Amino acid sequence: MGEFEVHRVRFFGLVPAGVRCLACHPRGTRLALARTDGAVEVYNFAANYFQEKVIPGHEARSVESLCWAAGDRLFGAGLGGDITEYDLSGLSAARGVDGGGGPIWSMVANSTGTQLAIGCEDGSVKIFQVVPGGIQFERNLDRRKGRVLCLSWHPLDTHIVAGSIDFFRVIDVTSGQTVQRIMVNYHVEKAKRECVVWAIALLSSGTVVSADSFGRVQFWDWEQGTLAESHTVSTSAVLSLAVAQKEDSIIVGTSTGATYHLQLLPVRLGGLEKRWVRTKPFQFHSHDVRAVAHSPTALISGGLDAQLVIRPLMEKVQKKSYDAVLRKFTFPHRRLVSCARKARLLLFQFSQYLELWRLGSTEETGKDGEVLPLCRMPEHLVQLKSKGPEHIYCSCVSPCGTWLGYSTASRFQLYRVHCDGDGVSLRKV
């Protein structure tokens, strides 16, 4: 076997962007993921959760919510106040529509994928119609004071539940009026701090499931306005919630990095009465779990630690195969490091700039596994900032080290690299 040198590169200061929201395709075939830097990724379930698409971020576009609608169309909304449709073939933001209510905190599609409901900063809930080529504003529902942080449609599309600070309300879609308003902390003694309803779900039985900043998952009978069950799953906030399609399983994520699984099980063996039972926590994340999703065969969670974790439901897996393996996606799937072997240069890609480094060298020799002292330390040659708000999608340096290029969603830049005794200079081509 030939001799070679191994360089341990420890000066690539990459900070991965955390996971902000998730959206499972209604047919359970793909998963959409949005990160805190505005980038959107699409994973394919059928191909072992392969990351098949990446749409780069944008400084002026934050993504607070994602949803699939009208088949395979993907929409996103954020604090910029726009609803954006993504071009999954061109890997770019195709078109955007102003929501008209300030920053958008939540967005959900109805069961048929023909309508989008958004929750805005001004307390309004707006309905948009999904049409060929875009979306159209349809109407406003009843507006109340307080930002709308989370939304959920009834499976029959008859009602929408909207969560805010200290309360949630149920809105009749036909009349557009609020038919029930429930305070979530009225029964808490000496509740001096606000109770934020971070996530909510409306089941087909009429039960409303809420997750709040007091660490509770609560089940409400919205017609009577009463609390049916309450589970305190954490001492900190419960930030996210997702319900299985059969409505017999729920996953929640907390600000401590733990995820909890709740299942609807019979009280007695063979009995008809059922209750929600909480299982043990799973500590897969080190930071806030801001997004969770429930696929037919797995529980999916994404945290601010940038990890995407897919935990299979063993009772849903028919045989022992790759589908039964716990998956953790920690590192970016894209190539962010480019090497010029002849010139001994490394190019590091960040979201809005590039760094060009020269590798260190040594004159010593040693045995296998020994760390050799460097006679010349690694050198930071140049930092190239991208112009404009678009994030860098890909980059490369030529093997000879004299050409450097990068691309965003709309433009390509090429530079000539000139090295001399005084340093490195770049000339745009």
XYZ file of C-alpha atoms in Angstrom:
429
model
C 0.000 0.000 0.000
C 1.354 3.429 -0.947
C 2.359 6.149 1.482
C 0.172 9.211 1.913
C -0.444 12.101 4.282
C -3.700 12.688 6.117
C -4.568 16.308 6.927
C -6.908 16.832 9.861
C -8.771 19.987 8.948
C -10.088 21.640 12.106
C -10.440 25.198 10.868
C -13.736 24.805 8.955
C -16.030 26.765 11.277
C -19.350 25.540 9.880
C -22.422 26.098 12.063
C -25.324 24.017 10.613
C -28.728 25.662 10.516
C -31.359 24.207 12.832
C -34.576 22.542 11.715
C -37.517 24.948 11.902
C -40.485 22.979 10.508
C -41.421 19.681 8.859
C -44.207 18.636 6.501
C -45.049 15.052 5.541
C -46.604 14.460 2.143
C -50.256 13.340 2.539
C -49.461 10.086 0.754
C -46.422 9.525 2.997
C -43.908 9.513 0.153
C -41.793 12.576 0.877
C -40.769 14.851 3.722
C -40.203 18.599 3.390
C -37.892 20.315 5.872
C -37.156 24.012 6.405
C -34.129 25.309 8.289
C -33.561 28.490 10.231
C -31.540 30.021 7.377
C -34.514 29.698 4.997
C -33.259 26.631 3.109
C -35.809 23.963 2.184
C -34.945 20.276 1.743
C -37.005 17.372 0.404
C -36.374 13.769 1.491
C -37.679 10.711 -0.352
C -39.123 7.996 1.907
C -39.108 5.320 -0.793
C -35.356 5.788 -1.384
C -34.290 5.292 2.260
C -34.964 8.936 3.114
C -32.540 10.175 0.484
C -32.202 13.970 0.303
C -33.279 14.514 -3.275
C -33.778 18.305 -3.389
C -32.298 21.387 -1.701
C -33.627 24.903 -2.259
C -31.081 27.444 -0.952
C -32.092 30.062 1.576
C -32.614 33.791 1.180
C -31.862 36.599 3.625
C -35.307 38.153 3.143
C -37.234 34.872 3.370
C -37.812 33.034 6.637
C -39.853 29.841 6.754
C -42.057 29.296 9.807
C -44.393 26.744 8.229
C -44.468 24.299 5.306
C -47.323 22.319 3.791
C -48.097 20.192 0.759
C -51.188 21.053 -1.292
C -52.850 20.143 -4.585
C -50.839 16.978 -5.026
C -47.105 17.635 -5.108
C -47.068 21.418 -4.701
C -45.061 22.735 -1.743
C -45.840 26.049 -0.017
C -44.003 27.933 2.700
C -44.777 30.993 4.816
C -42.806 33.016 7.314
C -42.281 36.230 9.219
C -41.785 38.174 5.990
C -45.550 37.991 5.507
C -45.468 36.195 2.138
C -46.777 32.798 1.052
C -44.205 31.230 -1.258
C -44.630 28.341 -3.667
C -41.451 26.406 -4.407
C -40.424 25.179 -7.826
C -39.254 21.644 -7.052
C -37.859 21.115 -10.532
C -35.981 24.433 -10.772
C -35.050 24.381 -7.050
C -36.112 27.958 -6.411
C -38.939 30.053 -5.003
C -41.341 30.226 -7.927
C -43.804 32.904 -6.782
C -44.951 34.693 -3.658
C -48.206 36.297 -2.477
C -48.545 38.799 0.358
C -50.631 37.350 3.182
C -51.978 40.758 4.118
C -51.819 40.246 7.878
C -48.198 40.908 8.777
C -45.818 38.114 9.780
C -47.243 34.620 9.223
C -46.738 32.221 12.132
C -48.591 29.163 10.854
C -50.055 27.694 7.675
C -52.006 24.479 7.049
C -53.785 22.945 4.068
C -57.198 21.290 4.204
C -57.664 17.569 3.623
C -58.216 17.943 -0.137
C -55.288 20.344 -0.610
C -57.466 22.978 -2.302
C -57.314 25.627 0.444
C -54.617 27.130 2.643
C -55.283 28.727 6.021
C -52.716 31.116 7.495
C -52.416 32.553 11.003
C -51.080 36.095 11.148
C -49.531 38.527 13.601
C -52.643 40.751 13.604
C -54.834 37.919 14.935
C -56.533 37.124 11.645
C -57.022 33.753 9.973
C -57.141 33.983 6.189
C -58.200 31.424 3.587
C -56.435 31.181 0.211
C -57.614 29.096 -2.726
C -55.013 26.916 -4.465
C -55.410 27.422 -8.220
C -53.305 26.376 -11.208
C -50.278 28.637 -11.329
C -50.550 30.057 -7.819
C -52.970 30.910 -5.008
C -55.788 33.443 -4.656
C -57.117 35.182 -1.556
C -60.579 33.892 -0.719
C -61.748 35.495 2.544
C -60.997 36.482 6.126
C -62.292 34.512 9.079
C -63.195 36.012 12.446
C -60.363 38.183 13.734
C -59.474 38.392 17.431
C -56.693 40.096 19.378
C -53.447 38.126 19.661
C -51.147 36.518 17.110
C -52.191 33.130 15.750
C -49.288 30.778 16.472
C -50.755 27.462 15.281
C -53.629 26.170 13.173
C -55.346 22.883 12.404
C -58.199 21.865 10.092
C -60.896 19.386 11.006
C -60.542 16.283 8.760
C -63.952 17.149 7.214
C -62.825 20.772 6.587
C -65.768 22.157 8.562
C -63.850 23.886 11.362
C -60.431 25.407 12.050
C -58.835 25.617 15.489
C -56.410 28.497 16.090
C -53.990 28.663 19.018
C -52.772 31.920 20.560
C -51.414 33.135 23.900
C -53.546 31.942 26.858
C -56.379 30.609 24.678
C -57.422 28.852 21.502
C -60.614 29.219 19.485
C -62.637 27.090 17.115
C -63.848 28.786 13.925
C -66.687 27.609 11.707
C -65.329 27.734 8.151
C -68.739 28.241 6.490
C -69.817 31.250 8.577
C -66.327 32.455 9.399
C -67.292 33.067 13.027
C -65.732 31.850 16.259
C -68.002 29.217 17.822
C -65.874 28.443 20.896
C -63.106 30.214 22.810
C -61.308 28.253 25.530
C -58.768 29.590 28.034
C -55.978 27.060 28.563
C -54.757 28.368 31.936
C -57.990 29.313 33.686
C -57.732 26.370 36.077
C -54.071 27.001 36.984
C -53.768 28.567 40.417
C -51.751 31.785 40.536
C -50.923 31.650 36.810
C -48.950 34.861 36.591
C -47.120 34.110 33.367
C -48.505 33.720 29.882
C -49.362 30.281 28.564
C -48.352 30.029 24.917
C -50.181 27.458 22.802
C -47.309 26.386 20.541
C -49.037 23.540 18.683
C -52.592 22.315 18.218
C -54.561 19.598 16.432
C -58.283 19.043 15.784
C -59.268 15.369 15.602
C -62.212 13.919 13.695
C -63.974 13.127 16.999
C -64.069 16.820 17.844
C -61.262 16.587 20.401
C -58.748 19.419 20.395
C -55.167 18.526 21.361
C -53.048 21.448 22.560
C -49.363 21.718 23.496
C -48.296 24.721 25.557
C -45.411 26.472 27.263
C -46.305 24.922 30.645
C -45.138 21.523 29.357
C -48.652 20.097 28.999
C -50.428 18.109 26.317
C -54.163 18.589 26.863
C -57.262 17.063 25.307
C -60.372 19.260 25.101
C -64.018 18.727 24.230
C -64.478 21.929 22.272
C -68.281 21.671 22.006
C -68.632 21.619 25.800
C -65.545 23.733 26.385
C -64.206 21.297 28.976
C -60.862 19.626 29.627
C -60.987 15.844 29.133
C -57.358 14.846 29.810
C -54.110 16.587 30.710
C -50.580 15.169 30.550
C -47.639 17.140 31.926
C -44.857 15.657 29.850
C -42.089 18.143 30.635
C -41.038 20.848 33.063
C -40.380 23.135 30.096
C -42.368 24.061 27.012
C -43.872 21.618 24.531
C -43.082 23.234 21.182
C -44.406 20.867 18.521
C -47.069 18.212 17.986
C -48.044 15.796 15.229
C -50.886 13.265 14.971
C -50.926 9.996 13.052
C -53.332 9.628 10.167
C -55.393 7.081 12.135
C -55.438 9.476 15.135
C -54.255 6.786 17.551
C -50.708 8.072 18.045
C -49.163 11.470 18.829
C -45.573 12.704 18.951
C -44.570 15.903 20.782
C -41.253 17.754 21.001
C -40.041 19.836 23.935
C -37.541 22.607 24.589
C -35.297 20.187 26.503
C -34.563 18.182 23.353
C -36.781 15.251 24.365
C -39.615 13.776 22.303
C -42.586 11.923 23.762
C -44.925 9.379 22.214
C -48.576 9.191 23.280
C -50.832 6.305 22.209
C -54.583 5.768 22.429
C -54.952 2.408 24.187
C -57.916 0.523 25.712
C -58.252 0.788 29.493
C -59.031 -2.922 29.725
C -58.039 -5.683 27.387
C -60.820 -6.051 24.828
C -62.749 -3.086 26.244
C -64.161 -0.176 24.266
C -63.043 2.604 26.600
C -59.714 4.116 25.561
C -57.332 6.633 27.075
C -54.158 8.373 25.998
C -51.020 6.858 27.532
C -47.584 8.474 27.497
C -44.500 6.372 26.831
C -40.965 7.075 27.988
C -39.077 10.087 26.558
C -36.495 9.784 23.801
C -33.516 12.129 24.149
C -32.165 12.367 20.613
C -31.622 16.153 20.524
C -29.571 18.588 22.574
C -31.666 21.692 21.851
C -35.282 22.692 21.184
C -37.323 20.256 19.103
C -39.140 22.829 16.997
C -40.667 20.394 14.515
C -42.106 16.862 14.548
C -43.927 14.743 11.985
C -45.743 11.420 12.090
C -45.398 9.158 9.059
C -47.255 5.821 8.753
C -44.198 3.893 9.948
C -41.972 6.344 11.856
C -41.742 9.279 14.260
C -39.728 12.164 12.834
C -38.225 15.050 14.790
C -36.029 18.025 13.945
C -34.230 20.281 16.393
C -32.223 23.456 16.599
C -29.151 21.223 16.910
C -29.611 20.702 13.127
C -30.319 16.979 13.532
C -33.116 15.173 11.719
C -34.030 11.985 13.600
C -36.277 9.248 12.194
C -37.330 6.616 14.732
C -39.253 3.697 13.176
C -42.378 2.303 14.821
C -41.394 -1.315 15.276
C -44.993 -2.533 15.364
C -45.487 -1.029 11.886
C -42.397 -2.628 10.340
C -43.241 -5.985 8.790
C -39.733 -7.446 8.740
C -36.260 -6.625 9.926
C -34.717 -4.489 7.225
C -33.208 -1.063 6.678
C -36.645 0.426 7.444
C -36.278 -0.688 11.082
C -33.060 1.282 11.674
C -32.912 4.508 13.671
C -31.580 7.275 11.424
C -29.837 10.499 12.408
C -29.044 13.073 9.744
C -26.458 15.362 11.316
C -24.149 16.601 8.573
C -25.154 18.398 5.358
C -25.623 16.110 2.380
C -24.233 18.677 -0.026
C -20.528 19.065 -0.730
C -19.328 22.160 1.121
C -15.567 21.594 0.772
C -13.661 21.726 -2.514
C -9.984 20.777 -2.850
C -7.311 21.990 -5.279
C -4.868 19.107 -4.996
C -2.021 20.571 -7.033
C -2.098 23.943 -5.285
C -2.850 22.444 -1.842
C -5.844 24.744 -1.399
C -9.196 24.166 0.280
C -12.379 26.111 -0.453
C -15.026 26.210 2.296
C -18.611 27.127 1.469
C -20.825 29.038 3.906
C -24.289 30.451 3.300
C -23.132 33.920 2.168
C -19.366 33.739 1.747
C -16.463 31.480 0.771
C -13.133 30.933 2.490
C -9.941 29.900 0.685
C -7.239 28.234 2.789
C -3.779 26.886 2.056
C -2.934 23.601 3.763
C -0.049 23.390 6.169
C 3.003 21.240 5.433
C 5.588 19.214 7.291
C 9.112 18.020 6.595
C 9.042 15.207 9.138
C 8.356 11.527 8.584
C 6.958 9.002 10.987
C 5.134 5.775 11.548
C 1.477 5.028 10.860
C -0.839 6.926 13.171
C 1.732 9.482 14.366
C 0.897 13.192 14.353
C 3.687 15.077 12.577
C 4.654 18.644 13.576
C 3.959 21.335 10.985
C 6.723 23.518 9.656
C 4.130 25.801 8.035
C 0.712 26.374 9.576
C -2.529 26.466 7.540
C -3.067 29.927 6.066
C -6.359 31.757 5.546
C -5.865 33.381 2.159
C -9.104 35.174 1.308
C -12.784 35.494 2.171
C -15.163 36.092 -0.744
C -18.597 37.461 0.150
C -21.591 36.855 -2.091
C -23.441 39.933 -3.252
C -27.190 40.037 -2.799
C -29.567 38.283 -0.407
C -29.445 34.859 -2.068
C -27.488 32.109 -0.347
C -24.730 30.204 -2.125
C -25.952 26.917 -3.568
C -22.691 25.344 -4.763
C -19.024 26.249 -5.227
C -15.771 24.809 -6.537
C -12.074 25.547 -6.978
C -10.116 24.179 -9.941
C -7.441 21.471 -9.348
C -4.712 23.954 -10.256
C -6.103 26.517 -7.811
C -6.322 29.375 -10.329
C -10.102 29.379 -10.862
C -12.890 29.755 -8.316
C -16.621 29.749 -8.966
C -19.891 29.721 -7.069
C -23.561 29.763 -7.915
C -26.791 30.995 -6.323
C -30.343 30.272 -7.447
C -30.199 32.963 -10.156
C -26.571 33.710 -11.050
C -23.093 32.227 -11.493
C -19.817 33.952 -10.604
C -16.320 33.025 -11.806
C -13.066 34.445 -10.420
C -9.406 34.167 -11.389
C -7.152 33.477 -8.395
C -3.675 35.043 -8.500
C -1.158 34.068 -5.815
C 2.075 36.004 -5.278
C 4.436 36.769 -2.442
C 2.195 39.523 -1.046
C -0.899 37.353 -0.811
C -3.873 36.340 -2.930
C -5.974 38.497 -5.237
C -9.231 37.695 -7.023
C -10.308 39.053 -10.381
C -13.888 38.630 -11.513
C -14.271 37.141 -14.973
